[in-house]
GROMACS .gro file of C-alpha atoms in nm:
model
  133
    1MET     CA    1  -0.255   0.880   2.383
    2ASN     CA    2  -0.553   0.806   2.209
    3SER     CA    3  -0.619   1.132   2.072
    4ASN     CA    4  -0.280   1.043   1.861
    5PHE     CA    5  -0.451   0.746   1.735
    6ARG     CA    6  -0.751   0.959   1.648
    7SER     CA    7  -0.539   1.200   1.476
    8TYR     CA    8  -0.383   0.933   1.245
    9ASP     CA    9  -0.707   0.816   1.141
   10GLY     CA   10  -0.866   1.162   1.063
   11PHE     CA   11  -0.536   1.251   0.882
   12PHE     CA   12  -0.563   0.946   0.670
   13GLU     CA   13  -0.930   1.010   0.609
   14GLN     CA   14  -0.885   1.369   0.538
   15SER     CA   15  -0.622   1.283   0.287
   16LEU     CA   16  -0.855   1.027   0.102
   17ALA     CA   17  -1.176   1.290   0.124
   18GLU     CA   18  -0.966   1.549  -0.045
   19ILE     CA   19  -0.954   1.329  -0.359
   20ASN     CA   20  -1.316   1.244  -0.314
   21PRO     CA   21  -1.548   1.278  -0.026
   22ALA     CA   22  -1.713   0.937  -0.097
   23LEU     CA   23  -1.393   0.772  -0.002
   24ALA     CA   24  -1.418   0.844   0.369
   25ASP     CA   25  -1.731   0.662   0.389
   26ASN     CA   26  -1.707   0.388   0.193
   27LEU     CA   27  -1.363   0.245   0.031
   28ALA     CA   28  -1.508   0.030  -0.190
   29VAL     CA   29  -1.604   0.335  -0.410
   30ILE     CA   30  -1.255   0.349  -0.524
   31ALA     CA   31  -1.339   0.092  -0.804
   32GLU     CA   32  -1.578   0.325  -0.946
   33LEU     CA   33  -1.395   0.665  -0.942
   34LEU     CA   34  -1.235   0.798  -1.256
   35PRO     CA   35  -0.906   0.631  -1.303
   36LEU     CA   36  -0.695   0.959  -1.239
   37GLU     CA   37  -0.892   0.985  -0.869
   38ALA     CA   38  -0.884   0.607  -0.797
   39ASP     CA   39  -0.470   0.593  -0.864
   40LEU     CA   40  -0.436   0.914  -0.643
   41ALA     CA   41  -0.633   0.758  -0.368
   42LEU     CA   42  -0.428   0.426  -0.424
   43GLY     CA   43  -0.114   0.638  -0.413
   44VAL     CA   44  -0.205   0.763  -0.077
   45ILE     CA   45  -0.309   0.443   0.058
   46LEU     CA   46   0.026   0.329  -0.035
   47GLY     CA   47   0.225   0.615   0.071
   48PHE     CA   48   0.074   0.568   0.415
   49ALA     CA   49   0.126   0.188   0.400
   50CYS     CA   50   0.484   0.192   0.309
   51ASP     CA   51   0.612   0.503   0.476
   52SER     CA   52   0.472   0.458   0.809
   53THR     CA   53   0.612   0.332   1.115
   54HIS     CA   54   0.347   0.368   1.352
   55ASP     CA   55   0.177   0.054   1.411
   56ARG     CA   56  -0.194   0.208   1.452
   57LEU     CA   57  -0.179   0.345   1.104
   58LEU     CA   58  -0.024   0.005   0.969
   59VAL     CA   59  -0.326  -0.175   1.117
   60LEU     CA   60  -0.549   0.120   0.979
   61VAL     CA   61  -0.411   0.099   0.619
   62ARG     CA   62  -0.432  -0.280   0.642
   63ASN     CA   63  -0.810  -0.299   0.717
   64VAL     CA   64  -0.825  -0.013   0.419
   65ILE     CA   65  -0.675  -0.251   0.179
   66LYS     CA   66  -0.914  -0.533   0.283
   67ALA     CA   67  -1.219  -0.308   0.218
   68ILE     CA   68  -1.101  -0.245  -0.140
   69PRO     CA   69  -1.239  -0.501  -0.405
   70LYS     CA   70  -0.968  -0.731  -0.464
   71ASP     CA   71  -0.978  -0.778  -0.830
   72TRP     CA   72  -0.965  -0.386  -0.901
   73LEU     CA   73  -0.657  -0.394  -0.613
   74ILE     CA   74  -0.465  -0.636  -0.823
   75ASN     CA   75  -0.519  -0.469  -1.145
   76ARG     CA   76  -0.399  -0.162  -1.020
   77ILE     CA   77  -0.186  -0.169  -0.730
   78GLU     CA   78   0.147  -0.242  -0.930
   79ALA     CA   79   0.123   0.037  -1.162
   80VAL     CA   80   0.036   0.302  -0.886
   81ALA     CA   81   0.336   0.167  -0.665
   82GLU     CA   82   0.556   0.244  -0.919
   83ASN     CA   83   0.492   0.621  -0.867
   84THR     CA   84   0.459   0.588  -0.500
   85VAL     CA   85   0.722   0.353  -0.350
   86ASN     CA   86   1.088   0.364  -0.361
   87PHE     CA   87   1.173   0.015  -0.433
   88GLU     CA   88   1.549   0.075  -0.327
   89ASP     CA   89   1.445   0.145   0.014
   90GLU     CA   90   1.427  -0.156   0.236
   91TRP     CA   91   1.141  -0.014   0.471
   92GLU     CA   92   0.924   0.067   0.174
   93TYR     CA   93   1.017  -0.220   0.000
   94ARG     CA   94   0.911  -0.457   0.321
   95ARG     CA   95   0.608  -0.268   0.387
   96LEU     CA   96   0.461  -0.343   0.026
   97LEU     CA   97   0.566  -0.695   0.061
   98TYR     CA   98   0.377  -0.719   0.350
   99PHE     CA   99   0.077  -0.553   0.192
  100TYR     CA  100   0.122  -0.755  -0.127
  101ASP     CA  101   0.106  -1.052   0.100
  102LEU     CA  102  -0.237  -0.956   0.206
  103ILE     CA  103  -0.371  -0.936  -0.140
  104ASP     CA  104  -0.225  -1.201  -0.361
  105PRO     CA  105   0.070  -1.435  -0.350
  106ALA     CA  106   0.152  -1.355  -0.747
  107LEU     CA  107   0.221  -1.012  -0.634
  108VAL     CA  108   0.435  -1.094  -0.391
  109GLU     CA  109   0.632  -1.334  -0.625
  110ARG     CA  110   0.685  -1.052  -0.881
  111LEU     CA  111   0.783  -0.800  -0.623
  112ALA     CA  112   1.056  -1.067  -0.476
  113LEU     CA  113   1.175  -1.132  -0.815
  114ARG     CA  114   1.214  -0.744  -0.873
  115GLY     CA  115   1.391  -0.697  -0.556
  116LEU     CA  116   1.655  -0.965  -0.632
  117LYS     CA  117   1.757  -0.689  -0.927
  118SER     CA  118   1.817  -0.411  -0.654
  119SER     CA  119   2.127  -0.201  -0.605
  120ASN     CA  120   2.053  -0.236  -0.209
  121PHE     CA  121   2.180  -0.580  -0.052
  122GLU     CA  122   1.919  -0.549   0.232
  123VAL     CA  123   1.612  -0.529  -0.057
  124ILE     CA  124   1.796  -0.866  -0.213
  125GLU     CA  125   1.806  -0.997   0.112
  126ILE     CA  126   1.437  -0.943   0.163
  127ALA     CA  127   1.346  -1.071  -0.143
  128ASN     CA  128   1.549  -1.399  -0.114
  129ASP     CA  129   1.344  -1.454   0.201
  130HIS     CA  130   1.023  -1.394   0.027
  131LEU     CA  131   1.135  -1.662  -0.221
  132ALA     CA  132   1.286  -1.939  -0.024
  133PRO     CA  133   1.090  -2.225   0.008
   0.00000   0.00000   0.00000
């Protein structure tokens, strides 16, 4: 069982290292990369964050997001999510809200307001839950 955990970690690290080897050792360098590299790396992180159903991988991504400089992340994450996340899929939408909640309340509010315009009733329901007082 532990080997499965290591394989998730390894696959995640390898995916980032293929973009830039420095990312495997220190995720804070993402803010110093060329914009294309940085956006690719953030897209990989969001892909793992929003597609995964494995608890270990979700914890890993949560820790990764906390390691990225917050100001940089706030400025880049919405644009990268546009090309990475299926906003009409309730699972991906819910996961993205969860990760936005770790970063900044304004991100959550904007995503929840966007969800109200969804054609997927479940996404609308999730959005309403996040906007309710």
